[in-house]
Coordinates of C-alpha atoms in Angstrom, one line a residue:
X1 CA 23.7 4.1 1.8
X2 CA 25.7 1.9 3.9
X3 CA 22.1 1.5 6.1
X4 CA 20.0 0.7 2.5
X5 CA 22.5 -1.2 0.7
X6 CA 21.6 -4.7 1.0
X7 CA 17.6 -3.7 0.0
X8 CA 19.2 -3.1 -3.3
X9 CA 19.6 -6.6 -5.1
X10 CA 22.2 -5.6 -7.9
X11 CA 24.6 -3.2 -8.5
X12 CA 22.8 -0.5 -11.0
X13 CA 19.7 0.1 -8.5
X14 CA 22.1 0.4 -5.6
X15 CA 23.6 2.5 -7.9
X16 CA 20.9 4.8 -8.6
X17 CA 19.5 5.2 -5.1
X18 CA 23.0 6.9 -4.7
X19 CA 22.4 9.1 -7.4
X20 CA 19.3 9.9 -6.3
X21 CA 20.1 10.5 -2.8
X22 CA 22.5 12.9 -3.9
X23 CA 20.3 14.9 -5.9
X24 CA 17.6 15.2 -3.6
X25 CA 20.4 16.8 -1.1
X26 CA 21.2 19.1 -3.7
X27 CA 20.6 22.3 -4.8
X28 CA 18.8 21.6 -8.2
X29 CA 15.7 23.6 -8.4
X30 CA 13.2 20.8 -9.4
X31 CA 13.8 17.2 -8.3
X32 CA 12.4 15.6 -10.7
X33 CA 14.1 12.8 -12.5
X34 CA 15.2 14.6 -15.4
X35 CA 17.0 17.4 -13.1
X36 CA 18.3 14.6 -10.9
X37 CA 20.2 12.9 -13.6
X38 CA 21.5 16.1 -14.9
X39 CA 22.6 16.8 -11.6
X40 CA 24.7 13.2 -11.0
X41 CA 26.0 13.8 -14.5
X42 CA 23.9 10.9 -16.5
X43 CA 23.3 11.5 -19.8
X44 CA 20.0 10.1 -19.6
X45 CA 17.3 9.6 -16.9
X46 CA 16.5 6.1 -17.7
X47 CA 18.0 4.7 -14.5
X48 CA 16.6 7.1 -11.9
X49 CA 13.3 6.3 -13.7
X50 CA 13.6 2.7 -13.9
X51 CA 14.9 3.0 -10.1
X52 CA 11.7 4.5 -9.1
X53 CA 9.4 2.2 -11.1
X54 CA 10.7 -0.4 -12.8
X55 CA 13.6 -2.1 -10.5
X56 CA 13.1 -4.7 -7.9
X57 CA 13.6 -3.5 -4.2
X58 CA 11.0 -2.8 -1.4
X59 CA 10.1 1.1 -0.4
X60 CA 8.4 -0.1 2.7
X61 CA 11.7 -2.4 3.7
X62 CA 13.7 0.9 3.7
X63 CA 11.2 2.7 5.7
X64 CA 11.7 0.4 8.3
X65 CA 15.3 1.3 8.0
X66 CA 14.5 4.7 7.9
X67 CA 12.3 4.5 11.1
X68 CA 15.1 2.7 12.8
X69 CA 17.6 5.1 11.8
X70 CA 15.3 8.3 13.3
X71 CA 14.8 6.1 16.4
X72 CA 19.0 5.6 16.7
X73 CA 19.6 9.1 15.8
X74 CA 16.8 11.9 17.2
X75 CA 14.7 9.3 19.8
X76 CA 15.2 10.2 23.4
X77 CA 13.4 10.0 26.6
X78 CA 9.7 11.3 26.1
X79 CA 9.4 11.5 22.4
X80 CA 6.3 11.7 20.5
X81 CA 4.2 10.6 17.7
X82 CA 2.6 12.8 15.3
X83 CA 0.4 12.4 12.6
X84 CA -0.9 15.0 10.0
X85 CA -2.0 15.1 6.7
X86 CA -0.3 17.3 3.5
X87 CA -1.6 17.9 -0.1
X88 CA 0.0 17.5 -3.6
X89 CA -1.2 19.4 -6.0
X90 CA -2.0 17.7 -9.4
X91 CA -2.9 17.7 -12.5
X92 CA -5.2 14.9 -14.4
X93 CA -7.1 12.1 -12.8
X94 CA -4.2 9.2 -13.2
X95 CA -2.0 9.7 -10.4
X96 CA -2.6 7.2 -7.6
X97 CA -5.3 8.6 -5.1
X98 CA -5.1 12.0 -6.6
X99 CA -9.4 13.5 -7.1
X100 CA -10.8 17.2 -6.2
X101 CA -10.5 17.6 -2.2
X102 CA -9.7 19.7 0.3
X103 CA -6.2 20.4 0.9
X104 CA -4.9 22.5 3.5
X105 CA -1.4 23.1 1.0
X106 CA -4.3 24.9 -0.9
X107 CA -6.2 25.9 1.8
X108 CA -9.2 25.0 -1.0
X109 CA -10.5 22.4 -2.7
X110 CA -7.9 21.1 -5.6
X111 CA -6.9 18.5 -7.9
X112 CA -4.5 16.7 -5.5
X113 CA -3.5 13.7 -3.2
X114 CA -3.5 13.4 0.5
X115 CA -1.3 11.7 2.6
X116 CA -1.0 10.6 6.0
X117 CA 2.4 11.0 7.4
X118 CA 3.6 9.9 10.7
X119 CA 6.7 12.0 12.2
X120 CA 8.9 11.1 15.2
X121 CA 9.9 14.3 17.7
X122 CA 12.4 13.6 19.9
X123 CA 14.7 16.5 22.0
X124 CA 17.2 15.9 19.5
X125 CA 15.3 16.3 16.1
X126 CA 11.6 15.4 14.4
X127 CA 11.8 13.7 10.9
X128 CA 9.2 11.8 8.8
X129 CA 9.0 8.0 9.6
X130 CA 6.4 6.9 7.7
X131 CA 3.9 7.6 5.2
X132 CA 0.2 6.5 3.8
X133 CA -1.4 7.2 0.5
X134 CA -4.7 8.4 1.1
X135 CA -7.5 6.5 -1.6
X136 CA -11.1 8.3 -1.7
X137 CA -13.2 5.4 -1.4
X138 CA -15.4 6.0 -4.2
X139 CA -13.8 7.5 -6.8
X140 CA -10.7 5.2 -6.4
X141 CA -10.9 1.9 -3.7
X142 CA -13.9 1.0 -5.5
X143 CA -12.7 1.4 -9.2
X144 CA -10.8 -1.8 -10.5
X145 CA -9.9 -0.5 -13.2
X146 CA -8.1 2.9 -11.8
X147 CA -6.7 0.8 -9.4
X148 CA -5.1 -1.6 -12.0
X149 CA -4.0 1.3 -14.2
X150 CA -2.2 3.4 -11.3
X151 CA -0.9 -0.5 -9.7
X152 CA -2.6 0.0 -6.4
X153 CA -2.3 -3.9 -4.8
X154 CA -5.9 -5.7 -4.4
X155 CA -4.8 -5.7 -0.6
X156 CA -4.7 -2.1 -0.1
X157 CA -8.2 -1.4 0.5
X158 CA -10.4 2.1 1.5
X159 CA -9.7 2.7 4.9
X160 CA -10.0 6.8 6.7
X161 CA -7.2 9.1 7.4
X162 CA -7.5 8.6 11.5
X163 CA -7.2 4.8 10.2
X164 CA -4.3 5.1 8.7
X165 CA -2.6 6.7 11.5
X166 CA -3.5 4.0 13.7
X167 CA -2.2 1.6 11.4
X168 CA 1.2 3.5 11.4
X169 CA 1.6 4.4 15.1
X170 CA 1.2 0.7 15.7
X171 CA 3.8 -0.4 12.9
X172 CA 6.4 1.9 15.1
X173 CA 5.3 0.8 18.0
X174 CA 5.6 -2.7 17.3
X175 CA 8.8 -1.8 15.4
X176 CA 10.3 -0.6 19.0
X177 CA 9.6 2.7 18.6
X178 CA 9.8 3.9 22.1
X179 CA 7.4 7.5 22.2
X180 CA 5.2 8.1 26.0
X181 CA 2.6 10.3 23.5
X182 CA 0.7 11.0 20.2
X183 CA -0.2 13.9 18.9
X184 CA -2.9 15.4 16.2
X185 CA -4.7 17.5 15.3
X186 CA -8.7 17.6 14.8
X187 CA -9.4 15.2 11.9
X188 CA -7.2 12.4 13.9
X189 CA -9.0 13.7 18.4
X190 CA -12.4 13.4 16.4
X191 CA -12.2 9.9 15.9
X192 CA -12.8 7.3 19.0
X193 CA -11.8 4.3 16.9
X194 CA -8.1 6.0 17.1
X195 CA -8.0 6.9 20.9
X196 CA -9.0 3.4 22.1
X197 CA -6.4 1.9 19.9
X198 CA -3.9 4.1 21.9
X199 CA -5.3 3.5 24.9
X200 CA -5.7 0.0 24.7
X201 CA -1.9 0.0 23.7
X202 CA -1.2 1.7 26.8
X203 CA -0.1 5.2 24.8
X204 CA -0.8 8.5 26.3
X205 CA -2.4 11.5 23.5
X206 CA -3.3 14.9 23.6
X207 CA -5.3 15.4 20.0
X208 CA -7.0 18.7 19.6
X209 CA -10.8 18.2 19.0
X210 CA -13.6 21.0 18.0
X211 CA -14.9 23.1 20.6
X212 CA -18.7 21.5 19.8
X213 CA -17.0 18.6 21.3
X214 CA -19.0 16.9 24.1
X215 CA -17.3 15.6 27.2
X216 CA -18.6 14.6 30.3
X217 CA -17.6 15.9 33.9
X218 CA -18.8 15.6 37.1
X219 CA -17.5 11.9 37.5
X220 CA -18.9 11.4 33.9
X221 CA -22.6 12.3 34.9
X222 CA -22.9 15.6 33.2
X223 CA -22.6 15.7 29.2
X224 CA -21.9 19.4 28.4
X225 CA -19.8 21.2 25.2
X226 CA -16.4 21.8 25.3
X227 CA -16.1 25.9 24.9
X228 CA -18.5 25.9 27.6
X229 CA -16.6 23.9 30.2
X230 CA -14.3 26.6 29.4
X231 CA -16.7 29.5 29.8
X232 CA -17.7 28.1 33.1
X233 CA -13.9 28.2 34.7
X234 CA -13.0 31.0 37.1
X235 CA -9.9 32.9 36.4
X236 CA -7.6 31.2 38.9
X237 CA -7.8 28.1 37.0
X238 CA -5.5 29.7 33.8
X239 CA -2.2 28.8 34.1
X240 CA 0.6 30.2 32.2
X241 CA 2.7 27.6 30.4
X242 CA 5.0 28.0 27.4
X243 CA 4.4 25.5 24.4
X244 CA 8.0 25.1 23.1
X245 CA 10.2 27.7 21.5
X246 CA 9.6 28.8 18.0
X247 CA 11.2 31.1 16.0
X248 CA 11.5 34.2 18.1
X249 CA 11.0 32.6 21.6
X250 CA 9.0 31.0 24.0
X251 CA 5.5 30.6 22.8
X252 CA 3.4 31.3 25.8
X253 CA -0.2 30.7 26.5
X254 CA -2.9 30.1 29.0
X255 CA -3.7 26.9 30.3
X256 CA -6.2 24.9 31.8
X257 CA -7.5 21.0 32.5
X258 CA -10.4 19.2 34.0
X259 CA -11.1 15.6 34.7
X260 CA -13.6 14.0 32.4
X261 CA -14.9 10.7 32.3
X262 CA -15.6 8.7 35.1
X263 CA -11.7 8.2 35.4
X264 CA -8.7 10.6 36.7
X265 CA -6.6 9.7 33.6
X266 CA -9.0 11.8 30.8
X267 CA -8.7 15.4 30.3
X268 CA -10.0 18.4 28.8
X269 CA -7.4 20.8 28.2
X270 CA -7.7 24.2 26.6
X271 CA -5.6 26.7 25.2
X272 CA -6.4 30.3 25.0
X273 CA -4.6 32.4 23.2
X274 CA -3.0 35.4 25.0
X275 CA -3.3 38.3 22.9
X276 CA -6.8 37.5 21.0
X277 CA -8.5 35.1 23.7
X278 CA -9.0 32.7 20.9
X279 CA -9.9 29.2 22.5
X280 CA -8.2 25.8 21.4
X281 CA -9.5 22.1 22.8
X282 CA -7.4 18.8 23.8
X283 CA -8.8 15.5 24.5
X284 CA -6.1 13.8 26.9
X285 CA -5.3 10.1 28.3
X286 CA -2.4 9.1 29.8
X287 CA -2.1 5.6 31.1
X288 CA -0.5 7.5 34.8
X289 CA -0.5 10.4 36.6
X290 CA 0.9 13.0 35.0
X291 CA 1.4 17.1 35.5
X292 CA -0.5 19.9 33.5
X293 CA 3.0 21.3 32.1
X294 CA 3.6 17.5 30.5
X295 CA 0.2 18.0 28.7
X296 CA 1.3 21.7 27.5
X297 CA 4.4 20.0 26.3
X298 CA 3.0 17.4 24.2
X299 CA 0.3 20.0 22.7
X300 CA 3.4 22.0 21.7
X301 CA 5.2 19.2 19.5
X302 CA 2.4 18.6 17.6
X303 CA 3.9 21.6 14.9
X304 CA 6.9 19.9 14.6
X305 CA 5.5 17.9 12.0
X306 CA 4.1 21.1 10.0
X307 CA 8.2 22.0 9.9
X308 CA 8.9 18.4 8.9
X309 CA 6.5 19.4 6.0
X310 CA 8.1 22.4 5.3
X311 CA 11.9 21.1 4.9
X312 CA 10.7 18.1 3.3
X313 CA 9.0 20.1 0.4
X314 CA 11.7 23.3 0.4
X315 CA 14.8 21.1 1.0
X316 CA 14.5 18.0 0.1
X317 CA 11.9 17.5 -3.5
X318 CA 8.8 15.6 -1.0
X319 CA 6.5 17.2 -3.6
X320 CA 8.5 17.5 -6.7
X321 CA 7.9 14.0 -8.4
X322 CA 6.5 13.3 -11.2
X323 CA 4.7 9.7 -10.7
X324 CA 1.9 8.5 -11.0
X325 CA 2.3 5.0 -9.9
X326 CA 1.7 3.4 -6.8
X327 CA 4.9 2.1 -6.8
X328 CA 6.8 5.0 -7.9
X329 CA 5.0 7.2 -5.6
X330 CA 5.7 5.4 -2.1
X331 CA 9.6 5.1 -3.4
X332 CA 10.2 8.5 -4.3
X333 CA 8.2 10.0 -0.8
X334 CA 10.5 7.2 0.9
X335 CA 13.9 8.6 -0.5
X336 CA 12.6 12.2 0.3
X337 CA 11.9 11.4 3.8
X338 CA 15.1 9.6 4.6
X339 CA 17.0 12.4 2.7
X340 CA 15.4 14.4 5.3
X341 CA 16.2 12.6 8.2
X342 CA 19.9 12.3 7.2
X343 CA 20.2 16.0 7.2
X344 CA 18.0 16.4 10.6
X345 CA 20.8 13.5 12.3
X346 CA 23.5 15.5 10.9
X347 CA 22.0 18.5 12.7
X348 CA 21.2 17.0 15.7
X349 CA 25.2 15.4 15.7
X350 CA 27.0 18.6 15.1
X351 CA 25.5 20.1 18.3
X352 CA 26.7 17.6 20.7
X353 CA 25.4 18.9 24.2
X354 CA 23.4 21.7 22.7
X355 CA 19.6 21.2 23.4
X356 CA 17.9 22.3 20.3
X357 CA 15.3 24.3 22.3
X358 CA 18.4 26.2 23.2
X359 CA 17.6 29.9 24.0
X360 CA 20.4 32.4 22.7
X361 CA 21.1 35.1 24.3
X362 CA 20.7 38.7 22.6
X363 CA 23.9 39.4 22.9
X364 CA 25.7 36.7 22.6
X365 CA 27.8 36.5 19.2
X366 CA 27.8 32.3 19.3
X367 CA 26.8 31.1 16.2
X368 CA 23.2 29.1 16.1
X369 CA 23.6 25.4 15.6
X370 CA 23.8 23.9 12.1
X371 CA 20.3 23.9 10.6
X372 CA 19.0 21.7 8.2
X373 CA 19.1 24.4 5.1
X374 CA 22.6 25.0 6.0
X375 CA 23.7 21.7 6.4
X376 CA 22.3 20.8 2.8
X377 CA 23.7 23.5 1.4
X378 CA 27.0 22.8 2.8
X379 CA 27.1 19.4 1.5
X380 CA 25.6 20.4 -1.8
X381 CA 28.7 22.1 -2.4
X382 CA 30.8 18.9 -1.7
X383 CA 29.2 17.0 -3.5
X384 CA 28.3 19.3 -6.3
X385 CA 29.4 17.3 -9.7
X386 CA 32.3 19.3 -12.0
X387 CA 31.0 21.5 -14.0
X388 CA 29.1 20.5 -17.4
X389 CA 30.5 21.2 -20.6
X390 CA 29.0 22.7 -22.9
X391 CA 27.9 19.8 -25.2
X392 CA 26.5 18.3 -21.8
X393 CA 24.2 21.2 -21.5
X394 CA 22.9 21.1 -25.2
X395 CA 22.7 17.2 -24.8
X396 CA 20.1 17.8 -21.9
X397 CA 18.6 20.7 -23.4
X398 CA 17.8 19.0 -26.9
X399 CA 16.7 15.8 -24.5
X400 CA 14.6 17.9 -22.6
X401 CA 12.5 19.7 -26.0
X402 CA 12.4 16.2 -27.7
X403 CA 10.7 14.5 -24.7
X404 CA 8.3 17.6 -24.2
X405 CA 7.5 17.1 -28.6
X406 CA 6.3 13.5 -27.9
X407 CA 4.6 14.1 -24.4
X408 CA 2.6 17.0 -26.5
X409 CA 2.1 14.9 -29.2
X410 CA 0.7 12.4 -27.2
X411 CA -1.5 14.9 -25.6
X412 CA -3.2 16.1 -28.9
X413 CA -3.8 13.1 -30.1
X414 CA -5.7 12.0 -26.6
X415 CA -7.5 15.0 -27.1
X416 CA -8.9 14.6 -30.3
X417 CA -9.9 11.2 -30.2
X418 CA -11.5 11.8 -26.7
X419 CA -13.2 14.8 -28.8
X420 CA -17.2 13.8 -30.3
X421 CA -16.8 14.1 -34.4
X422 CA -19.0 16.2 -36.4

């Protein structure tokens, strides 16, 4: 709070965004703001509501804190961008950017939205640093009157997911995010638009592209498919390389690279999978020379931000609002994410010397470092409010039923005027 205080004009939003904080970092179920003000010990969720929609203070200002803060706290030599994409699952057509698409949350086609998040992974930590609202271009950027009724700004216009990144990679950069590399997966290597904004900012990538990729070798004369550059190499060209640690070691595969292009700085790298021979393809750059392990490394990181996912969403409510609002939307994923980046600095801080790709013995008895679960756990139970009376607990409960009467009420009576007569 002492970082985001001063975005906070007046007392009762500063206020709130406390609260707030405090509940997301706690162990209430659904974080949501009706659990959230329970949690604080409000009698009512007016303020956390009004904070999120109503009261005057700028989400994106605080994600430049944020993004400050990650770079001060988990940034180190040879960090890297990532971008990605994640769902949320919704209900209804009036959330802001929300339509049937494919998610991979679902891993179908679902009533959702889809974001474009940007993550930074340093050797201390990875957190969430920024974040974009995805708007189908049809059914949304070109509908004024959605767009009035969910308070998307006239400025905000339809532009692609791989766009979107751009746009954010160059905010941090600008910002003074220092990172040698960006990562991504296929949606974000597919698209040339994105690579020549990286390279023309001097940026190295490794993005994974589709093996029906075409790439050109032989000093850029020969156009030829991806998997087939692969099929083509002789064994002694695999390399064994490990791609980070994950949760029960090393994660080792084979390796290999060739020059493509007409240049010595693009490369095709591939990944084959040990144990099943499956076949995954990189598009590289780097603006120097640079070693095949350094590739292997960067390919590696690019899951970090599928963790980041994960703790946002189990730990720290990402996905448990209930907005609809443009507005409301970008403040609450904001919160989340700097939630989330508190308890990843607090992580990285409590194992001072301790490389968090630290391998542990089998037999040592040395406790792992503090992980983010743990850490929120322990601090939920600091900060954990005295306990409710019992008169608090009916208060909420009858406030709860009474607010569910008039949000059904309001739904049959939607229905039955939406409903032909006769």
């Amino acid at each position: 709070m002492d970082r985001i205080a001063g975005r906070f004009g007046r007392v009762e939003p500063r206020a709130s965004a406390r609260s707030y904080l405090l509940g997301l970092l706690s162990g209430t179920e659904r974080k949501n703001c009706w659990q959230l003000a329970e949690q604080a010990g409000h009698t009512r969720s007016g303020p956390l509501q009004r904070l999120l929609r109503y009261a005057r203070w700028d989400a994106d200002a605080v994600r430049d804190d944020l993004r400050a803060y990650a770079a001060e706290h988990l940034g180190t030599d040879g960090s890297v961008l990532v971008v990605d994409e994640t769902g949320f699952l919704k209900k209804g057509r009036a959330s802001a950017g929300v339509q049937r698409q494919y998610t991979g949350t679902a891993g179908r086609i679902e009533n959702a939205q889809v974001d474009v998040f940007l993550a930074l992974a340093g050797g201390r930590g990875r957190a969430l640093i920024d974040r974009r609202l995805y708007l189908p271009e049809h059914s949304w950027s070109n509908d004024p009157e959605r767009r009035t009724t969910a308070g998307i700004p006239e400025a905000v216009q339809f532009a692609t997911k791989p766009c979107l990144a751009g746009q954010m990679i160059t905010a941090a950069l600008e910002a003074g995010i220092t990172a040698s590399w960006v990562t991504g997966d296929e949606a974000y290597g597919q698209d040339p638009h994105l690579r020549t904004v990286l390279e023309t900012r001097a940026i190295g990538y490794v993005l994974a592209v589709a093996r029906s990729t075409r790439v050109t070798i032989n000093g850029g004369r020969t156009p030829v498919r991806a998997d087939t550059v692969a099929s083509r190499l002789p064994a002694t060209a695999w390399q064994r390389h490990s791609a980070g640690h994950g949760a029960k070691g090393p994660r080792h595969y084979d390796w290999t690279w060739v020059h493509i292009g007409s240049d010595s700085h693009h490369h095709l790298l591939t990944r084959r999978n040990r144990a099943t021979g499956e076949l995954a393809f990189y598009l590289c750059w780097s603006p120097t020379t640079v070693a095949l392990a350094e590739l292997v490394r960067v390919a590696g990181i690019r899951w970090s931000i599928e963790e980041c996912f994960q703790a946002a969403k189990s730990q720290v409510g990402l996905d448990h609002y209930q907005v609809r609002h443009w507005t409301s939307w970008h403040r609450h994923i904001t919160l989340a994410m700097f939630a989330l980046a508190f308890l990843t600095a607090v992580a990285a801080d409590t194992a001072p010397g301790r490389p968090a790709n630290r391998r542990y013995p089998a037999c040592s008895n040395d406790p792992i470092p503090l992980t983010v679960p743990e850490i929120r756990h322990l601090l939920a139970a600091v900060f954990t409010p005295p306990a409710m009376t019992a008169a608090r607990l009916l208060h909420w409960s009858i406030w709860r039923r009474r607010h569910q009467a008039t949000a059904r009420r309001s739904h049959y009576k939607r229905r039955s005027t939406d409903e032909p007569a006769g």
